[in-house]
Short mmCIF file of N, CA and C in Angstrom, two decimals:
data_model
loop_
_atom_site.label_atom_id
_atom_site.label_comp_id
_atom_site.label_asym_id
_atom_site.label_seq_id
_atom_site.Cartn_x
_atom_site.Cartn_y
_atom_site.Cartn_z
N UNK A 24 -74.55 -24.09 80.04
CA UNK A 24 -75.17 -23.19 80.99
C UNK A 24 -75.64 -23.93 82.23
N UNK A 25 -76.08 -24.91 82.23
CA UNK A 25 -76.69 -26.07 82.71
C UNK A 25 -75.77 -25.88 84.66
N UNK A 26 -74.53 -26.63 84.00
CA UNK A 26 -73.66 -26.41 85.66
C UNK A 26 -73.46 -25.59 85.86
N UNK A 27 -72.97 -24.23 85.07
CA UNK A 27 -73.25 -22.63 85.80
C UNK A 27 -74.02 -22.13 87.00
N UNK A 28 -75.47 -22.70 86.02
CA UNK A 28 -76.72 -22.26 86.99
C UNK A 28 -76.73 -23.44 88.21
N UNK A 29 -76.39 -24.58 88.01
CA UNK A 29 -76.00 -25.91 89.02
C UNK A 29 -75.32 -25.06 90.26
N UNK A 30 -73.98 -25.00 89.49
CA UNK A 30 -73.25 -24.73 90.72
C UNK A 30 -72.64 -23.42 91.35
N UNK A 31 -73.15 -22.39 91.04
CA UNK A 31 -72.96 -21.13 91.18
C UNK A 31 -74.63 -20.46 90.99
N UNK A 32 -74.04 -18.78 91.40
CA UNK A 32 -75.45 -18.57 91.39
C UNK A 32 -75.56 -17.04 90.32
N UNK A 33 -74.65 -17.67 89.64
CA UNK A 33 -75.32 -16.75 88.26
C UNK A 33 -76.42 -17.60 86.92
N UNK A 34 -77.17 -16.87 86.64
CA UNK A 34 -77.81 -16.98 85.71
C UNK A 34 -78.30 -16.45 84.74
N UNK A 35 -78.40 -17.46 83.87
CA UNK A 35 -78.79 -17.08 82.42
C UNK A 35 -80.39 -17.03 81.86
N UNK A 36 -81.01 -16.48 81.39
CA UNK A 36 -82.66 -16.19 81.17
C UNK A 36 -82.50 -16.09 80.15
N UNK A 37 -83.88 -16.67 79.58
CA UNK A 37 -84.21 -15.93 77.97
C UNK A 37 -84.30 -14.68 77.77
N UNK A 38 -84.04 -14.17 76.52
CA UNK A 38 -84.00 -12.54 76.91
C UNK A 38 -85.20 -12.26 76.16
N UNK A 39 -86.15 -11.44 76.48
CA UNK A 39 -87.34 -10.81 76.14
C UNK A 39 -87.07 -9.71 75.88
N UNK A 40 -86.30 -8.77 75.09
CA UNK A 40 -86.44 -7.71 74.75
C UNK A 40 -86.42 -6.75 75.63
N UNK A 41 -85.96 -6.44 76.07
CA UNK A 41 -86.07 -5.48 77.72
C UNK A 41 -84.23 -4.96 77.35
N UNK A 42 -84.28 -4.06 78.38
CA UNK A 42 -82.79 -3.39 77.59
C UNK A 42 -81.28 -3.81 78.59
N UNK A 43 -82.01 -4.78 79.22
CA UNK A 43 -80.68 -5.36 80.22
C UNK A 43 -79.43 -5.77 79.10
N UNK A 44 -77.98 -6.04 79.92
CA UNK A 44 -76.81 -6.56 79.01
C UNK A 44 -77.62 -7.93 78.83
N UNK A 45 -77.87 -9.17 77.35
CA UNK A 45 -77.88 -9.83 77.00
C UNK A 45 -76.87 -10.63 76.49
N UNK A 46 -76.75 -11.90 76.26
CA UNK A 46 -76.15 -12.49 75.53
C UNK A 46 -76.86 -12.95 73.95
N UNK A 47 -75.39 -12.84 72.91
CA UNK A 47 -75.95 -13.29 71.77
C UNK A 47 -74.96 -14.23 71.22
N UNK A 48 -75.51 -15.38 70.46
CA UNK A 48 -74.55 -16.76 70.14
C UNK A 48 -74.81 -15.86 68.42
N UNK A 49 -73.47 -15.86 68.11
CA UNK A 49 -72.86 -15.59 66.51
C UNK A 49 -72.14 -16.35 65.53
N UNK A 50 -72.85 -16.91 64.36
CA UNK A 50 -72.04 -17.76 63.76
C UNK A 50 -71.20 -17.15 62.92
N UNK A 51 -69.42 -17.83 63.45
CA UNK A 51 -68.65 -16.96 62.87
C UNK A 51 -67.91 -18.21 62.59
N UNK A 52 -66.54 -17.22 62.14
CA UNK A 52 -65.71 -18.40 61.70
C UNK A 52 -64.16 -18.93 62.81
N UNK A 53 -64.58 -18.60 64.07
CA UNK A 53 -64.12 -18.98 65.30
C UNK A 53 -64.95 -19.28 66.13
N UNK A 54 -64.35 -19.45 67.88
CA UNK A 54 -65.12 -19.12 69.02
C UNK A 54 -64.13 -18.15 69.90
N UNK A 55 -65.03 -17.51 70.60
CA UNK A 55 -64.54 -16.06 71.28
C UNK A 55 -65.92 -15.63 71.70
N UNK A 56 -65.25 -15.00 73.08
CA UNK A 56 -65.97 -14.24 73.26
C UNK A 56 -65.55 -12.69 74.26
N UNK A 57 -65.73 -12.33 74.71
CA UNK A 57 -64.97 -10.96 75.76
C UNK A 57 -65.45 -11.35 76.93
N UNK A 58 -64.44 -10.75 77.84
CA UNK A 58 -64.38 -11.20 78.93
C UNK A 58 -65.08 -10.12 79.83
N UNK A 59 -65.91 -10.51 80.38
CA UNK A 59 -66.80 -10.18 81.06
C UNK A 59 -67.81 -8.98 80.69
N UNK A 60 -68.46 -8.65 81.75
CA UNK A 60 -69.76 -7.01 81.60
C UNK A 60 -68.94 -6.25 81.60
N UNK A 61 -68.86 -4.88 80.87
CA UNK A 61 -68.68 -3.82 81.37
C UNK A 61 -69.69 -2.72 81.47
N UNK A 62 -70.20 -2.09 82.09
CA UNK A 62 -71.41 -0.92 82.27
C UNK A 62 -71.49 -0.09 80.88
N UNK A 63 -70.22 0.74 80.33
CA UNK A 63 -70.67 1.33 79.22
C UNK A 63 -70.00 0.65 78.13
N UNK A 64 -70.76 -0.22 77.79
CA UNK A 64 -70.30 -1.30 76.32
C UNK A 64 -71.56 -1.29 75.68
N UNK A 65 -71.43 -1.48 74.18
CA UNK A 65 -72.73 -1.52 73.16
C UNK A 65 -72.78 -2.86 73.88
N UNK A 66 -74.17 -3.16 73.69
CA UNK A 66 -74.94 -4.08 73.88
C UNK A 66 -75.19 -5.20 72.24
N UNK A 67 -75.27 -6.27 72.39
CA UNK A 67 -74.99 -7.38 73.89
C UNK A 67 -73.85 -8.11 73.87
N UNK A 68 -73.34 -8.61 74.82
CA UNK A 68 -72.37 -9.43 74.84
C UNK A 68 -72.34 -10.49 73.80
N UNK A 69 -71.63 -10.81 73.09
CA UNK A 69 -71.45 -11.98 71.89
C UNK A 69 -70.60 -12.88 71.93
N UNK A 70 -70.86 -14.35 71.69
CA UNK A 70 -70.03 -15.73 72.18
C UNK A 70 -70.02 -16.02 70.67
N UNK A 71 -69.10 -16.20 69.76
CA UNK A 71 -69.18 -16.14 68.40
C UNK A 71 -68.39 -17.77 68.38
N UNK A 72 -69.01 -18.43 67.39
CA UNK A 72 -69.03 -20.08 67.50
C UNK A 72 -68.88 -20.60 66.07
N UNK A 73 -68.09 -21.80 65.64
CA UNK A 73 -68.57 -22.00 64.55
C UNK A 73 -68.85 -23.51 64.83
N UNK A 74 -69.05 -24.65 63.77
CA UNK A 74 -69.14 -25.78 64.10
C UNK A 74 -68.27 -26.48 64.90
N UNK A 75 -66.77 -26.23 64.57
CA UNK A 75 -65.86 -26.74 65.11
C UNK A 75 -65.94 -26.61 66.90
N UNK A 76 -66.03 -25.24 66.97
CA UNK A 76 -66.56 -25.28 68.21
C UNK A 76 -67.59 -25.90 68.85
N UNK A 77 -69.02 -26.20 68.41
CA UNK A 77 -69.68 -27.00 68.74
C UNK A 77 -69.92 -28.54 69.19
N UNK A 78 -68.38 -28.62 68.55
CA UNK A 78 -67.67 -30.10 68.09
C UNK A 78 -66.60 -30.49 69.73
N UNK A 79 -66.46 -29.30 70.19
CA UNK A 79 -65.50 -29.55 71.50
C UNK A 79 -66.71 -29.52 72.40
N UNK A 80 -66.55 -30.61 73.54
CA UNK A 80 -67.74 -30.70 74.61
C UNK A 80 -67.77 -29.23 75.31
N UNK A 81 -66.42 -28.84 76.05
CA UNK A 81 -66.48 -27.77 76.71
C UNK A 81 -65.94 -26.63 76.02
N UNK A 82 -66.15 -26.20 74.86
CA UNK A 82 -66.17 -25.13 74.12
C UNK A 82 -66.83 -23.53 74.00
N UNK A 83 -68.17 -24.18 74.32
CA UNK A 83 -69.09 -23.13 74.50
C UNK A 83 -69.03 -22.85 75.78
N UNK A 84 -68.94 -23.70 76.90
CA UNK A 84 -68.91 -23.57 78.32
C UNK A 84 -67.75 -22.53 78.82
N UNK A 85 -66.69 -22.62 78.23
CA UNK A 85 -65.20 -22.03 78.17
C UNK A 85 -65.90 -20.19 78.05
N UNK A 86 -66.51 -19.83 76.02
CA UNK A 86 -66.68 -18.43 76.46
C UNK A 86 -67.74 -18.19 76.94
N UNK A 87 -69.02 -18.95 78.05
CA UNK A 87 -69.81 -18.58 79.06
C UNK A 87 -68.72 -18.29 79.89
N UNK A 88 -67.77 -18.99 80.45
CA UNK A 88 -67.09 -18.25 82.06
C UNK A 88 -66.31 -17.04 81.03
N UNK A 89 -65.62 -17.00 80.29
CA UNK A 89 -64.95 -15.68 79.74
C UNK A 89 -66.30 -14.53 80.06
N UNK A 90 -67.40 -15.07 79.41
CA UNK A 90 -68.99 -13.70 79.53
C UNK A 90 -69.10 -13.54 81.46
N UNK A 91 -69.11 -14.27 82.19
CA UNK A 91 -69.27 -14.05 83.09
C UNK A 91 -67.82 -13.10 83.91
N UNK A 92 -66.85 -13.70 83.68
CA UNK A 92 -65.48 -12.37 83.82
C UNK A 92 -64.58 -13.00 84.26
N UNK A 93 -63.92 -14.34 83.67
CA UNK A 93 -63.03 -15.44 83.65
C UNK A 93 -62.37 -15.53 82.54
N UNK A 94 -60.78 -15.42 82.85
CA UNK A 94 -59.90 -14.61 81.82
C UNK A 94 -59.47 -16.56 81.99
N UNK A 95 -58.30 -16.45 80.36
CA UNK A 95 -57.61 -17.44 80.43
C UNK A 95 -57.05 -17.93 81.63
N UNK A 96 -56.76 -19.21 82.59
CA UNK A 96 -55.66 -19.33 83.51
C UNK A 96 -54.21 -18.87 83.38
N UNK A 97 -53.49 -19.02 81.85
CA UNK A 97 -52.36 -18.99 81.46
C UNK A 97 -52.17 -17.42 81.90
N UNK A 98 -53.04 -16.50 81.92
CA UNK A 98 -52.42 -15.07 81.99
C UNK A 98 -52.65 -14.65 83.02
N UNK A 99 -52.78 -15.58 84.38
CA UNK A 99 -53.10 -14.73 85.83
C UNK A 99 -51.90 -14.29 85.68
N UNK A 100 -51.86 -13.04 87.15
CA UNK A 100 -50.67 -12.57 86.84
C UNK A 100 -49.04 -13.25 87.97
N UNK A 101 -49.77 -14.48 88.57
CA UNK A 101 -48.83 -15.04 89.22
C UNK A 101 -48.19 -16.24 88.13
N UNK A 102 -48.57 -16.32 87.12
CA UNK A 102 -48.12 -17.80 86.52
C UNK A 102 -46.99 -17.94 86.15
N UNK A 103 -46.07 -17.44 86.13
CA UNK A 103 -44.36 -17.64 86.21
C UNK A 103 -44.01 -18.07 87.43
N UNK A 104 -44.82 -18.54 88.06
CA UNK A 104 -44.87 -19.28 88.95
C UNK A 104 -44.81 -20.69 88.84
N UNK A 105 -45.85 -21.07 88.04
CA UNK A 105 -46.46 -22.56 87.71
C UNK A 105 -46.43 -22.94 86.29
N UNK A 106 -45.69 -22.11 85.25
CA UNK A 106 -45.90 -22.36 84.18
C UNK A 106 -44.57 -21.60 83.30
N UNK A 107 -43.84 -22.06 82.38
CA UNK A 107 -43.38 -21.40 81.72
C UNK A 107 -43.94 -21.01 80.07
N UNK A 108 -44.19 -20.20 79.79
CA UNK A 108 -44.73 -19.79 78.12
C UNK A 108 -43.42 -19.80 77.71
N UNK A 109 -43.26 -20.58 76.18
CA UNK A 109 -42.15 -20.63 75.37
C UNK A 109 -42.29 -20.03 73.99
N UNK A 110 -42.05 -18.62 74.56
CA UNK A 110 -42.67 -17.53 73.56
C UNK A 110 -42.52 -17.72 72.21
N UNK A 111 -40.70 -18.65 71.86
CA UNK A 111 -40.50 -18.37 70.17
C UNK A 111 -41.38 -19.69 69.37
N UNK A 112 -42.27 -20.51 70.55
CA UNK A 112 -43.08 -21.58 69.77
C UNK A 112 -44.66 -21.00 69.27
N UNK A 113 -44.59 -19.89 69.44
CA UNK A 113 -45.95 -19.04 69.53
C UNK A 113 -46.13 -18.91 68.45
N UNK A 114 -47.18 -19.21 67.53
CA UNK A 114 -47.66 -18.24 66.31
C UNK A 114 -47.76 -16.57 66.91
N UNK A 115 -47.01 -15.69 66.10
CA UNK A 115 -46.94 -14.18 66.15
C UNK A 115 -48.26 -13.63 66.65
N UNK A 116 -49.55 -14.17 65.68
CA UNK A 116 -50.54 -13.39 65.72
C UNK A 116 -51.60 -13.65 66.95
N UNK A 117 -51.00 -14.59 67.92
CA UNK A 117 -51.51 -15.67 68.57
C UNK A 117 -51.10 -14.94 70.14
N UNK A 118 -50.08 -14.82 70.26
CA UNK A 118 -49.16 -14.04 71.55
C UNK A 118 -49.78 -13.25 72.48
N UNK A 119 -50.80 -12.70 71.91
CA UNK A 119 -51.94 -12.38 72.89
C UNK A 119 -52.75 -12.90 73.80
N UNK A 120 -52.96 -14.16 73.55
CA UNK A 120 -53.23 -14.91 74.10
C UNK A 120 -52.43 -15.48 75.39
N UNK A 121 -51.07 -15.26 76.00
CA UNK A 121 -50.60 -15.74 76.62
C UNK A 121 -49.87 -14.52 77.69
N UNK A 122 -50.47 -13.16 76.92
CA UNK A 122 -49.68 -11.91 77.89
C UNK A 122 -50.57 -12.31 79.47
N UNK A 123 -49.65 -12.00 80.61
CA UNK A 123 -50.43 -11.99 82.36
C UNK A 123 -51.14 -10.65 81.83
N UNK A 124 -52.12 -10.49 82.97
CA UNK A 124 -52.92 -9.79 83.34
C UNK A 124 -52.45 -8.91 84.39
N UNK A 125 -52.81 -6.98 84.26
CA UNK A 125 -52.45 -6.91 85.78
C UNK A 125 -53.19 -7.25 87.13
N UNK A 126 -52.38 -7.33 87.88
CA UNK A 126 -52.99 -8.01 88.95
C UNK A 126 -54.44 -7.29 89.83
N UNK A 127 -54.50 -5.38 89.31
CA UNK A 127 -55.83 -4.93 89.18
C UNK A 127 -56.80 -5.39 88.42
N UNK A 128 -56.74 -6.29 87.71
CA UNK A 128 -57.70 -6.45 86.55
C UNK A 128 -57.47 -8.12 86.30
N UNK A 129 -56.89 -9.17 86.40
CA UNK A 129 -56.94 -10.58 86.43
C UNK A 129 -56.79 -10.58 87.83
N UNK A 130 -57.79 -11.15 88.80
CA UNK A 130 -57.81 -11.79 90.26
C UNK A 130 -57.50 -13.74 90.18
N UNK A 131 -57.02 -13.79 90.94
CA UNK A 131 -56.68 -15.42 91.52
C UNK A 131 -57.48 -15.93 92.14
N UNK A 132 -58.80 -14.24 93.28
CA UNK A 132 -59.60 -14.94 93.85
C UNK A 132 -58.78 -15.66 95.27
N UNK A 133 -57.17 -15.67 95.42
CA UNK A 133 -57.10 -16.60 96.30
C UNK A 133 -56.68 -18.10 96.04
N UNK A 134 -57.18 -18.37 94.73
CA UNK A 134 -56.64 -20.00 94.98
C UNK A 134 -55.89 -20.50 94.25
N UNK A 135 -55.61 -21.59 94.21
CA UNK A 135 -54.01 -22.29 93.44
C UNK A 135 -54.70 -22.26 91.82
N UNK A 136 -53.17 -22.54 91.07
CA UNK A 136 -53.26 -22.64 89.74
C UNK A 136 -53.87 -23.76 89.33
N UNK A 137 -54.77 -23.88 88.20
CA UNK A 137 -55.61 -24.99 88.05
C UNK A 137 -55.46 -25.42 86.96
N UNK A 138 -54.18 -26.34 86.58
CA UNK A 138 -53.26 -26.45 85.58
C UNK A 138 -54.39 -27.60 84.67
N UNK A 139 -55.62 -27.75 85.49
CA UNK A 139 -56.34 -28.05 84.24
C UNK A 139 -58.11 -27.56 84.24
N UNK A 140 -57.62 -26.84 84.37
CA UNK A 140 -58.74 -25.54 84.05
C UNK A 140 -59.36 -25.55 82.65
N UNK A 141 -60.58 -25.61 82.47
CA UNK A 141 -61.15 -25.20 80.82
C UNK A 141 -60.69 -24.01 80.28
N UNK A 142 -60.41 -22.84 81.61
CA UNK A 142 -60.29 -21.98 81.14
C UNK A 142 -58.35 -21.78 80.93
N UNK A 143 -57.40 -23.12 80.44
CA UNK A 143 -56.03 -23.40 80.27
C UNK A 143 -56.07 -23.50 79.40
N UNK A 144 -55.19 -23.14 77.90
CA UNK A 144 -55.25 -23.68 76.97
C UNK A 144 -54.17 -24.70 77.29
N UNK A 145 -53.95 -26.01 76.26
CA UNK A 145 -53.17 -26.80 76.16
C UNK A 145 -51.89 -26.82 75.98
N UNK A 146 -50.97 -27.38 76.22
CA UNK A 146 -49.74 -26.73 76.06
C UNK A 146 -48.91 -26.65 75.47
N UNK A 147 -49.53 -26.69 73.91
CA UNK A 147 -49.18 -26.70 72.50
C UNK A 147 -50.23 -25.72 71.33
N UNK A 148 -50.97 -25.09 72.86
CA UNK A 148 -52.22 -24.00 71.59
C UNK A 148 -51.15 -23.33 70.94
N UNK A 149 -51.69 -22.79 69.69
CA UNK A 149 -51.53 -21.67 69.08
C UNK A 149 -49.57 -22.31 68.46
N UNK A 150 -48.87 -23.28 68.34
CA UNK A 150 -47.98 -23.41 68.27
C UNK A 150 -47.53 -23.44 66.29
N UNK A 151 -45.97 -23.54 66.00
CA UNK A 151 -46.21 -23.04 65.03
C UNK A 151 -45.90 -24.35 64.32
N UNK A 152 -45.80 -25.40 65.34
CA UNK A 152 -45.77 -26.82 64.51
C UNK A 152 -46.61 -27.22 65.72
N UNK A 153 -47.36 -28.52 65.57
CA UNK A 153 -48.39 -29.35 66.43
C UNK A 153 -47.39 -29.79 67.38
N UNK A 154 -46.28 -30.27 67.25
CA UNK A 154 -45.13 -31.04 67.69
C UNK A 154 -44.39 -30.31 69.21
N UNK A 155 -44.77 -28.81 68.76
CA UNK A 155 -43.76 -27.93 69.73
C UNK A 155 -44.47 -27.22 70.74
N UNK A 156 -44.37 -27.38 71.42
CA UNK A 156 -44.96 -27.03 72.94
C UNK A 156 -44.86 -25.29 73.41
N UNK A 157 -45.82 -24.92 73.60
CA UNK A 157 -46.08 -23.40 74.10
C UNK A 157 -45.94 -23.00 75.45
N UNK A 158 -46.01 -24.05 76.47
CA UNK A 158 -45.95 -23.83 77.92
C UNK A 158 -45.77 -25.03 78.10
N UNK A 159 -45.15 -25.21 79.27
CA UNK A 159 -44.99 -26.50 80.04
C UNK A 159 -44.96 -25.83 81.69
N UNK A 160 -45.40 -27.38 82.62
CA UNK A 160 -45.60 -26.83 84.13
C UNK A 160 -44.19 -26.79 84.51
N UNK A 161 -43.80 -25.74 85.50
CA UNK A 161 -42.33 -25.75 85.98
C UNK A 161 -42.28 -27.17 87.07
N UNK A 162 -43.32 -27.57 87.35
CA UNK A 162 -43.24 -28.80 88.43
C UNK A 162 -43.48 -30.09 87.72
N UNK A 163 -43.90 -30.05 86.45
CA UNK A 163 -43.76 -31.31 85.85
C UNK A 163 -43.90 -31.22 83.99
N UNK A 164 -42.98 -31.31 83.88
CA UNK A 164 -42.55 -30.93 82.44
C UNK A 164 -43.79 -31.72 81.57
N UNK A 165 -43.72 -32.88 81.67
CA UNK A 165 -44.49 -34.06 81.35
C UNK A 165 -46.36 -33.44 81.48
N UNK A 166 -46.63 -32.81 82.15
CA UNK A 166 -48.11 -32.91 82.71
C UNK A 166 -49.20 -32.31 81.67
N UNK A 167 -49.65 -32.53 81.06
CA UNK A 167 -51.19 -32.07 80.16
C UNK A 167 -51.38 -30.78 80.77
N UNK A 168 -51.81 -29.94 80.28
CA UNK A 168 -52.36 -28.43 80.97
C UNK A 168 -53.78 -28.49 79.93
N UNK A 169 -54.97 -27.65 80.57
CA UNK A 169 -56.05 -27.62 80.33
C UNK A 169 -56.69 -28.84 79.90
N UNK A 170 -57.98 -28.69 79.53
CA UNK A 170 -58.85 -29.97 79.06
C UNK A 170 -60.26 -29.00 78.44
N UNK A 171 -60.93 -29.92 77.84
CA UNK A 171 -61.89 -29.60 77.24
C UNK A 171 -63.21 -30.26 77.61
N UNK A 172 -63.32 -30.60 79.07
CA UNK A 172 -64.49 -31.80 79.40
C UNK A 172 -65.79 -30.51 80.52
N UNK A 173 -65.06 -29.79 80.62
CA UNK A 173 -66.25 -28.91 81.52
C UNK A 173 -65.33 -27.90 82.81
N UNK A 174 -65.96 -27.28 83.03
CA UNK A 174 -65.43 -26.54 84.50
C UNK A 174 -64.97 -27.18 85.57
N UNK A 175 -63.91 -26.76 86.12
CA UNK A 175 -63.41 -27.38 87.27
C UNK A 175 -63.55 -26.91 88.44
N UNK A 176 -63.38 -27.77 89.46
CA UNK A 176 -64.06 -27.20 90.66
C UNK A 176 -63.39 -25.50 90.76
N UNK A 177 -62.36 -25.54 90.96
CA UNK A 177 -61.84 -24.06 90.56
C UNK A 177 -61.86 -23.43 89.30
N UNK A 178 -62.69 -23.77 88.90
CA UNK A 178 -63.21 -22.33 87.56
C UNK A 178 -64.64 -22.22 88.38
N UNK A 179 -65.15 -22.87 88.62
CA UNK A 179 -66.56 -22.84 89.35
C UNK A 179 -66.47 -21.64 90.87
N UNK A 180 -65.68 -22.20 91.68
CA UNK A 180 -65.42 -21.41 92.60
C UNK A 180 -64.63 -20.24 92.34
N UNK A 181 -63.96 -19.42 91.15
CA UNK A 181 -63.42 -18.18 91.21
C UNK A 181 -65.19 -17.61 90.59
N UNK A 182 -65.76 -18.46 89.98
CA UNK A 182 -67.20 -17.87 89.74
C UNK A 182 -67.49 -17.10 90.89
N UNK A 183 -68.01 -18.39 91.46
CA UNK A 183 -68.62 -18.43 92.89
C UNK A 183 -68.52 -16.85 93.90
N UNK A 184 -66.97 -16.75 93.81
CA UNK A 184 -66.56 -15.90 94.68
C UNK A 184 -66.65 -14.80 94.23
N UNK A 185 -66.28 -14.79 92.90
CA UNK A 185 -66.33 -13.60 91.72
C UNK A 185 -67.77 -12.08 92.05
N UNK A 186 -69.37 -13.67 92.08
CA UNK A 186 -70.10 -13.05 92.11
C UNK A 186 -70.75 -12.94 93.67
N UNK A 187 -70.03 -13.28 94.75
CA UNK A 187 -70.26 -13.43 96.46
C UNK A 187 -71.56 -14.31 96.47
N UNK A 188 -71.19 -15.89 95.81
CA UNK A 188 -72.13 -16.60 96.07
C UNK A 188 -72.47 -17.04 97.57
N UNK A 189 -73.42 -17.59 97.64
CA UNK A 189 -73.57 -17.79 99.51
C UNK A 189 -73.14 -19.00 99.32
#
């Protein structure tokens, strides 16, 4: 939460009982969370965690920008652009994870693909051997996609803009 409130100007408060949208941390047997507010949704938003997750530095940080309204990178809806998904390496139940967004409802915001975005998965998530690759960059076959160390200046700034920071 820490660089959120750093470098953007959303924030997070303790919640006192008052009937605003809240956040609630759930111990489950993943991490997830939904992507963003919506006005008529049961209350409260939930970031569901288990140890493993706790265990990745930028894990929890990942579904804070999903709560704030930061979809995967892999599913903007320009990324057949910058990325190919190699659908038959997909676990079946997993494939969701990699559909675009329409372009009413996933924004770019404007700026380039941020092929290592927290909010990227790697480019072997969800695969049905460790070995076999789920996406690769069309500009460099070779290149790592996502990371797990914190927000990048562009996950920070689609924040930024998201919420018309000054």
């Amino acid at each position: 939460m820490e660089i959120i409130h750093k470098e953007t100007c959303v924030r997070f408060i303790p919640y006192a009982g008052q009937n605003d949208t809240y956040i609630e941390f759930i111990k489950a047997q993943g991490c997830g969370s939904q992507v963003g507010y919506r006005p008529n949704q049961d209350l409260p938003l939930q970031v569901a965690y288990n140890d493993y997750c706790l265990s990745i530095r930028g894990a929890i940080q990942h579904e804070l920008l999903h709560v704030t309204g930061l979809f995967h990178e892999q599913c903007r809806p320009d990324r057949d652009n910058y990325i190919k998904v190699i659908w038959d390496n997909i676990q079946p139940q997993f494939r969701r994870n990699f559909i675009k967004g329409p372009d009413n409802y996933v924004t770019t915001f404007g700026l380039d693909y941020d092929y290592k975005s927290l909010m990227h998965y790697p480019r072997n998530a969800f695969s049905k051997r460790s070995t076999l690759l789920t996406m690769i960059a069309l500009n460099d076959t070779e290149m790592e996609l996502g990371q797990s160390d914190g927000p990048t200046f562009l996950d920070l700034e689609k924040v930024r803009r998201m919420y018309k920071c000054a």
